Every structure is written in structure tokens, then in C-alpha cells.
Coordinates of C-alpha atoms in Angstrom, one line a residue:
M1 CA -6.7 19.4 11.7
R2 CA -9.1 16.6 12.3
L3 CA -11.5 15.6 9.5
L4 CA -13.8 13.8 11.9
P5 CA -14.2 13.3 15.6
P6 CA -12.7 10.2 17.3
L7 CA -14.4 6.9 16.7
P8 CA -17.2 6.7 19.3
P9 CA -17.2 3.8 21.8
R10 CA -19.1 0.7 20.6
P11 CA -20.1 -2.5 22.1
R12 CA -17.2 -4.9 22.0
A13 CA -19.5 -7.6 20.4
T14 CA -20.4 -5.5 17.5
A15 CA -17.2 -3.6 16.7
L16 CA -16.8 -2.1 13.2
A17 CA -16.9 -4.8 10.4
G18 CA -14.1 -7.0 9.2
G19 CA -11.9 -7.0 6.2
L20 CA -8.6 -7.3 4.4
A21 CA -6.1 -6.1 2.0
A22 CA -4.7 -5.4 -1.4
A23 CA -1.9 -3.8 -3.2
L24 CA -0.2 -2.7 -6.3
L25 CA 2.3 -1.8 -8.7
L26 CA 5.6 -1.8 -10.3
S27 CA 6.6 -2.9 -6.8
G28 CA 3.6 -1.2 -5.4
C29 CA 5.9 -2.1 -2.7
G30 CA 9.5 -2.0 -3.5
A31 CA 10.0 -4.7 -6.0
G32 CA 11.0 -3.4 -9.4
T33 CA 12.7 -0.3 -8.1
G34 CA 15.1 -1.9 -5.6
T35 CA 15.5 -1.0 -2.0
P36 CA 15.3 2.8 -1.6
E37 CA 18.4 4.6 -0.5
P38 CA 17.9 7.0 2.5
A39 CA 17.7 10.7 1.6
P40 CA 19.9 13.1 3.5
S41 CA 16.9 15.0 4.6
S42 CA 15.1 12.0 5.9
A43 CA 14.9 11.4 9.6
P44 CA 16.6 8.1 10.4
S45 CA 16.2 6.6 13.8
S46 CA 19.2 5.5 15.8
E47 CA 17.5 2.3 16.8
P48 CA 15.7 -0.1 14.5
S49 CA 12.1 -0.4 15.2
A50 CA 9.6 -2.9 14.0
A51 CA 6.7 -0.6 14.1
A52 CA 5.9 3.1 14.2
P53 CA 3.5 3.7 17.1
A54 CA 1.8 7.1 17.5
D55 CA 0.0 8.4 20.6
G56 CA -3.6 9.3 19.9
S57 CA -4.2 10.6 23.4
G58 CA -6.3 7.8 24.5
G59 CA -8.2 7.4 21.3
P60 CA -9.2 4.2 19.5
S61 CA -6.5 1.8 18.5
Y62 CA -5.7 1.7 14.8
V63 CA -3.2 -0.9 13.2
A64 CA -2.0 -0.4 9.6
L65 CA -0.6 -3.3 7.7
G66 CA 0.9 -2.9 4.2
D67 CA 3.6 -2.5 1.7
S68 CA 5.4 0.5 0.3
Y69 CA 2.2 2.0 -1.1
T70 CA 1.3 2.3 2.6
S71 CA 4.7 3.2 4.0
A72 CA 5.1 5.8 1.2
P73 CA 8.9 6.3 1.1
F74 CA 10.1 9.9 1.0
V75 CA 6.6 11.4 1.6
P76 CA 8.4 13.3 2.9
Q77 CA 10.3 12.5 6.1
T78 CA 11.1 8.7 6.2
D79 CA 12.2 6.5 9.0
V80 CA 14.9 4.3 7.4
A81 CA 15.4 2.2 10.5
G82 CA 14.8 -1.5 9.8
G83 CA 14.5 -1.0 6.0
C84 CA 10.7 -0.4 6.0
F85 CA 10.9 3.3 4.9
R86 CA 7.8 4.6 6.6
S87 CA 6.8 8.1 5.9
D88 CA 5.7 10.4 8.8
D89 CA 2.9 11.6 6.6
N90 CA 1.6 8.4 4.9
Y91 CA -2.1 7.7 4.8
P92 CA -2.2 5.7 8.1
A93 CA -0.6 8.8 9.9
Q94 CA -3.3 11.0 8.3
V95 CA -6.1 8.7 9.2
A96 CA -4.9 8.4 12.8
E97 CA -4.8 12.2 13.1
A98 CA -8.3 12.5 11.6
L99 CA -9.8 10.0 13.9
G100 CA -7.8 10.9 17.0
A101 CA -6.6 7.3 16.9
R102 CA -3.5 5.6 18.5
L103 CA -1.6 4.3 15.4
T104 CA 0.6 1.3 15.1
D105 CA 2.0 1.4 11.6
V106 CA 3.8 -1.9 10.6
S107 CA 3.7 -1.3 6.8
C108 CA 7.0 -2.1 5.2
A109 CA 8.5 -1.6 1.7
G110 CA 8.6 -4.8 -0.2
A111 CA 6.1 -6.7 1.9
D112 CA 3.8 -9.3 0.4
T113 CA 1.0 -11.2 2.0
S114 CA 3.4 -13.8 3.5
D115 CA 5.0 -11.1 5.5
V116 CA 1.8 -10.9 7.6
R117 CA 2.7 -14.2 9.2
R118 CA 6.6 -14.3 9.0
P119 CA 9.4 -11.9 9.6
Q120 CA 10.2 -9.9 6.5
L121 CA 13.5 -8.5 7.5
D122 CA 15.9 -8.9 10.4
G123 CA 14.3 -7.1 13.4
V124 CA 11.0 -6.8 11.6
P125 CA 8.5 -9.2 13.1
P126 CA 5.4 -10.5 11.2
Q127 CA 2.9 -7.7 10.7
A128 CA 0.2 -9.8 12.3
D129 CA 2.0 -9.4 15.6
A130 CA 0.7 -5.9 15.8
L131 CA -2.9 -7.1 15.9
G132 CA -4.7 -7.5 19.1
P133 CA -8.2 -7.5 20.8
D134 CA -7.9 -3.8 21.6
A135 CA -7.8 -2.7 18.0
E136 CA -10.8 -0.9 16.7
L137 CA -9.6 -0.3 13.1
V138 CA -7.3 -2.3 10.8
T139 CA -6.3 -1.3 7.3
V140 CA -4.5 -3.8 5.1
S141 CA -2.9 -2.8 1.8
M142 CA -0.8 -5.4 0.0
G143 CA -0.8 -7.9 -2.8
G144 CA 1.1 -6.2 -5.6
N145 CA 4.4 -7.8 -4.6
D146 CA 2.9 -11.3 -4.5
G147 CA 4.4 -13.3 -7.3
G148 CA 6.3 -10.2 -8.6
V149 CA 3.2 -9.2 -10.6
F150 CA 4.2 -5.6 -11.2
S151 CA 7.9 -5.9 -10.9
T152 CA 7.8 -8.3 -13.8
L153 CA 6.1 -5.6 -15.9
V154 CA 8.6 -2.9 -15.0
G155 CA 11.7 -5.0 -14.8
Q156 CA 14.5 -2.7 -13.7
C157 CA 12.7 0.5 -14.6
G158 CA 13.6 3.1 -11.9
R159 CA 17.0 1.7 -11.0
P160 CA 19.9 4.1 -11.3
G161 CA 21.7 3.9 -14.6
V162 CA 19.0 1.8 -16.4
A163 CA 18.1 3.3 -19.8
A164 CA 14.5 3.8 -20.7
T165 CA 15.0 1.4 -23.7
D166 CA 15.7 -1.4 -21.3
C167 CA 12.1 -1.0 -19.9
S168 CA 10.4 -1.1 -23.4
R169 CA 10.4 -4.8 -24.0
P170 CA 6.8 -5.8 -24.8
I171 CA 4.9 -8.1 -22.4
S172 CA 3.9 -11.2 -24.2
A173 CA 0.4 -12.5 -24.1
A174 CA 1.7 -15.6 -22.3
T175 CA 3.3 -13.5 -19.6
E176 CA 0.2 -11.4 -19.1
S177 CA -1.9 -14.6 -18.8
R178 CA 0.5 -15.9 -16.2
L179 CA 0.3 -12.7 -14.2
R180 CA -3.5 -12.7 -14.4
E181 CA -3.5 -16.3 -13.1
R182 CA -1.3 -15.2 -10.2
L183 CA -3.7 -12.4 -9.3
G184 CA -6.4 -15.1 -8.8
R185 CA -4.1 -16.7 -6.1
T186 CA -3.4 -13.3 -4.7
A187 CA -7.2 -12.8 -4.0
T188 CA -7.1 -16.1 -2.1
D189 CA -4.0 -15.1 -0.1
L190 CA -5.5 -11.6 0.7
A191 CA -8.7 -13.2 1.9
R192 CA -6.6 -15.3 4.3
V193 CA -5.0 -12.2 5.6
L194 CA -8.3 -10.5 6.1
R195 CA -9.7 -13.4 8.0
L196 CA -6.5 -13.5 10.2
A197 CA -6.9 -9.8 10.9
A198 CA -10.5 -10.4 11.9
R199 CA -9.6 -13.2 14.3
R200 CA -6.7 -11.3 15.9
A201 CA -8.7 -8.2 16.2
P202 CA -12.3 -9.5 16.6
D203 CA -13.7 -6.0 17.6
A204 CA -12.0 -4.1 14.8
R205 CA -13.4 -2.9 11.5
V206 CA -11.0 -4.3 8.9
L207 CA -10.6 -2.4 5.6
A208 CA -9.0 -3.7 2.5
V209 CA -7.4 -0.7 0.8
G210 CA -6.9 -0.9 -2.9
Y211 CA -4.3 0.7 -5.1
P212 CA -4.4 3.9 -7.1
V213 CA -4.7 4.3 -10.8
I214 CA -1.0 4.0 -11.6
V215 CA -1.1 3.3 -15.3
A216 CA -3.8 4.5 -17.8
G217 CA -3.7 4.4 -21.6
D218 CA -1.4 7.3 -22.4
A219 CA 2.3 6.9 -22.6
C220 CA 4.9 9.4 -21.4
D221 CA 8.6 9.8 -20.5
A222 CA 7.9 9.2 -16.9
L223 CA 6.7 5.7 -17.6
P224 CA 9.3 4.2 -20.1
L225 CA 7.3 1.2 -21.2
S226 CA 6.4 0.1 -24.7
A227 CA 2.8 0.8 -25.8
A228 CA 1.9 -3.0 -25.4
S229 CA 3.5 -3.2 -21.9
Q230 CA 1.7 -0.1 -20.8
A231 CA -1.7 -1.4 -21.9
A232 CA -0.9 -4.7 -20.1
A233 CA 0.1 -2.8 -17.0
A234 CA -3.1 -0.8 -17.1
R235 CA -5.2 -4.0 -17.4
L236 CA -3.3 -5.6 -14.5
N237 CA -3.6 -2.5 -12.4
T238 CA -7.4 -2.9 -12.7
E239 CA -7.3 -6.6 -12.2
L240 CA -5.2 -6.3 -9.0
N241 CA -7.8 -4.0 -7.5
D242 CA -10.4 -6.6 -8.7
A243 CA -8.5 -9.1 -6.7
V244 CA -8.5 -7.0 -3.6
R245 CA -12.2 -6.4 -4.0
T246 CA -12.8 -10.1 -4.4
A247 CA -10.7 -10.9 -1.3
A248 CA -12.6 -8.3 0.8
R249 CA -15.9 -9.8 -0.3
R250 CA -14.8 -13.4 0.5
A251 CA -13.7 -12.3 4.0
G252 CA -16.6 -10.0 4.7
A253 CA -14.3 -7.0 4.8
T254 CA -14.9 -3.4 3.7
Y255 CA -13.2 -2.6 0.4
V256 CA -11.8 1.0 0.0
D257 CA -11.8 1.9 -3.7
V258 CA -8.6 3.9 -4.1
A259 CA -8.8 3.7 -7.9
A260 CA -12.0 5.8 -7.9
A261 CA -10.4 8.3 -5.6
T262 CA -7.3 8.7 -7.8
E263 CA -8.8 8.4 -11.3
G264 CA -7.2 11.0 -13.7
H265 CA -3.9 11.2 -11.6
D266 CA -1.9 8.3 -13.1
I267 CA 1.8 8.6 -13.8
C268 CA 1.3 10.1 -17.2
A269 CA -1.5 12.4 -16.2
E270 CA -1.1 16.3 -16.2
D271 CA -1.3 16.1 -12.4
P272 CA 0.2 12.8 -11.4
W273 CA -0.2 11.5 -7.9
V274 CA 2.2 8.6 -8.6
N275 CA 5.9 9.1 -9.3
G276 CA 7.4 8.0 -12.5
A277 CA 10.7 6.2 -13.2
T278 CA 13.0 8.6 -11.3
T279 CA 13.2 8.6 -7.5
D280 CA 12.9 12.0 -5.9
Q281 CA 14.1 11.7 -2.4
Q282 CA 12.2 14.8 -1.4
R283 CA 8.9 13.6 -2.8
A284 CA 8.6 9.8 -3.6
L285 CA 10.3 6.6 -4.6
A286 CA 10.1 5.7 -8.3
F287 CA 6.7 4.3 -9.2
H288 CA 5.3 5.2 -5.8
P289 CA 2.8 7.6 -4.5
F290 CA 3.2 11.4 -3.9
A291 CA 1.8 13.2 -1.0
A292 CA -1.4 14.0 -2.9
E293 CA -2.2 10.3 -3.4
Q294 CA -1.7 9.6 0.3
R295 CA -4.1 12.4 1.2
A296 CA -6.7 11.0 -1.2
V297 CA -6.3 7.5 0.3
A298 CA -6.6 8.9 3.8
E299 CA -9.8 10.7 2.9
A300 CA -11.2 7.5 1.3
V301 CA -10.4 5.4 4.4
V302 CA -11.9 7.9 6.8
A303 CA -15.1 8.0 4.6
A304 CA -15.2 4.2 4.7
V305 CA -15.0 4.2 8.4
W306 CA -18.1 6.4 8.7
R307 CA -20.1 4.7 6.0

């Protein structure tokens, strides 16, 4: 069911606005949990494909760039071809349906901002190759894998056979300071990606999509971190989104505040929208979004398009 009618035609000189990207957590993208193993119920393709195009029956062209918080492994059916683990019901798919758009989804688990310009995996071209002058909407969601910010926090949490105690080592003040400094560089890298998207798709509106609230103040079994590490992760979760917002501002892009849309649904909440340390191949990769989070992101993106 469509939330909104298709994007209306617009003069090519004034298309929608321009913008970039962001990303997050504990691999917000595949780092920290390892490469996901395909579930038996997933729908693997017999031929590796670099992108997942969808026919919007002649609607506007929409290109989605991102990491695993965009590809959303195991939410629910997942294309395992090529190693990008794109869900058939991730937020780009829902946005495309809502807008009646033709989707090209090149999001890929483990991607960082450098993978926009260079091949990430064998058979997976640079994500920027999907951008072109016909695009009317571009979303970019990455940054959490840059410099291993969140994978540093969670270490091996979520890997099979790793005890929770192995994830409980406190994060030192020096480590947190280093990660915070790295986020400053991430904002610069994201701004470059946003500007590249605007150049490659000059008539497109470019949206920098942030990350959800993954870690808040409360501890729980699903997030086996020490109290100090959890507090540091919560701060860095916020600061990563600040980096995305800063990048969008620098590049003249539209920032989509996913944290606001997902507040109260962190890993340890009563109704979590992000999975904890155990991968559920019917629902979500460890430390990655459930279907409810992807619905919330899709609604936030659609709302941003029509602002």
C-alpha cells in the first residue's frame, strides 16, 4: 500500500535538494558481527548481482547507497548473492513502494564511505556507479564502519561461541577519545560522498539518513557490554548521528533524523527495534535492525521527501 503518490515531475534544473550519508553501530554494517551466514529460508540468487533493481512502473528513479543498516540482513528474505545481504523489505524497498519509484539498491553489508568510490567485494562495483543524471532521489546511509568505530566497541560480540564476558571489557577514556576524533573525519568523508552524489545525480534530492538509537543508558542481557562501555557506546551513537548531520549541513543535503524516529526502541528497550548479540536468521543479524526499525526509517525518509 502506497503511503504517498509518486513523486511529481519537476523541472530538471530545480530537482529535489542534495545531500549525503551516515551510519552506525556495532558494525552498523557488518563489522563486529562478522559476515552473516545465509539462512536456509533466505532467497539466494543463482547469479551474483551488484545491485538490486526494482521496477516502479515508470516512476521516478531512486538510488539507495548504504551499509548493513540499509541492506538489513534477514529482514526477512535476504539476497545472499555477492555478499551484500540485501533484504527484500529493507527501508529502500519500502520507500520505493511508497513513492512508486524505480529502485536501484546498492547497499552492502560492511560498506564504509570508501566503498562509494571503489569495489567493496569481487563482483560488487563502487556504489557510486549506480548514480546517474536520471535519478530523482538518492539516500545515503553509512559511516559507522569507517575506522571501525562501533566494531571497536563491541569487539567480537555477536560471534558464535563468544561468551558475554568477552564483551565486557571497559572502553578506556583514551579509546573513546580516539573514536570521537575518528568521527570528526567521518563527517568530512560523508560530506565528500554527499557532494559526489549531488554531482553524479544533479537533479536528485540527496538524503543523509542517520542511524537509530541503538544503545541507551540501560544494560541488558541482549547487549553484553560493561556499564562503562555501554555508556560510551550510547555517547558515540549520538555523536555518529551528529557527524552525519554535520556532513549533510556541509554538503547542503537533507538530514533524516532516524534517532528521533526510533527513540525508546534501543536494544535494551521493552520493545527493541534493533537486535541484540544473537543473530536470528528469521528476523535480523546481531546488532542490526528488525523490520519495525526499517518501517520507521522508511516513514521518516518519505516524510523528508515531502517536507
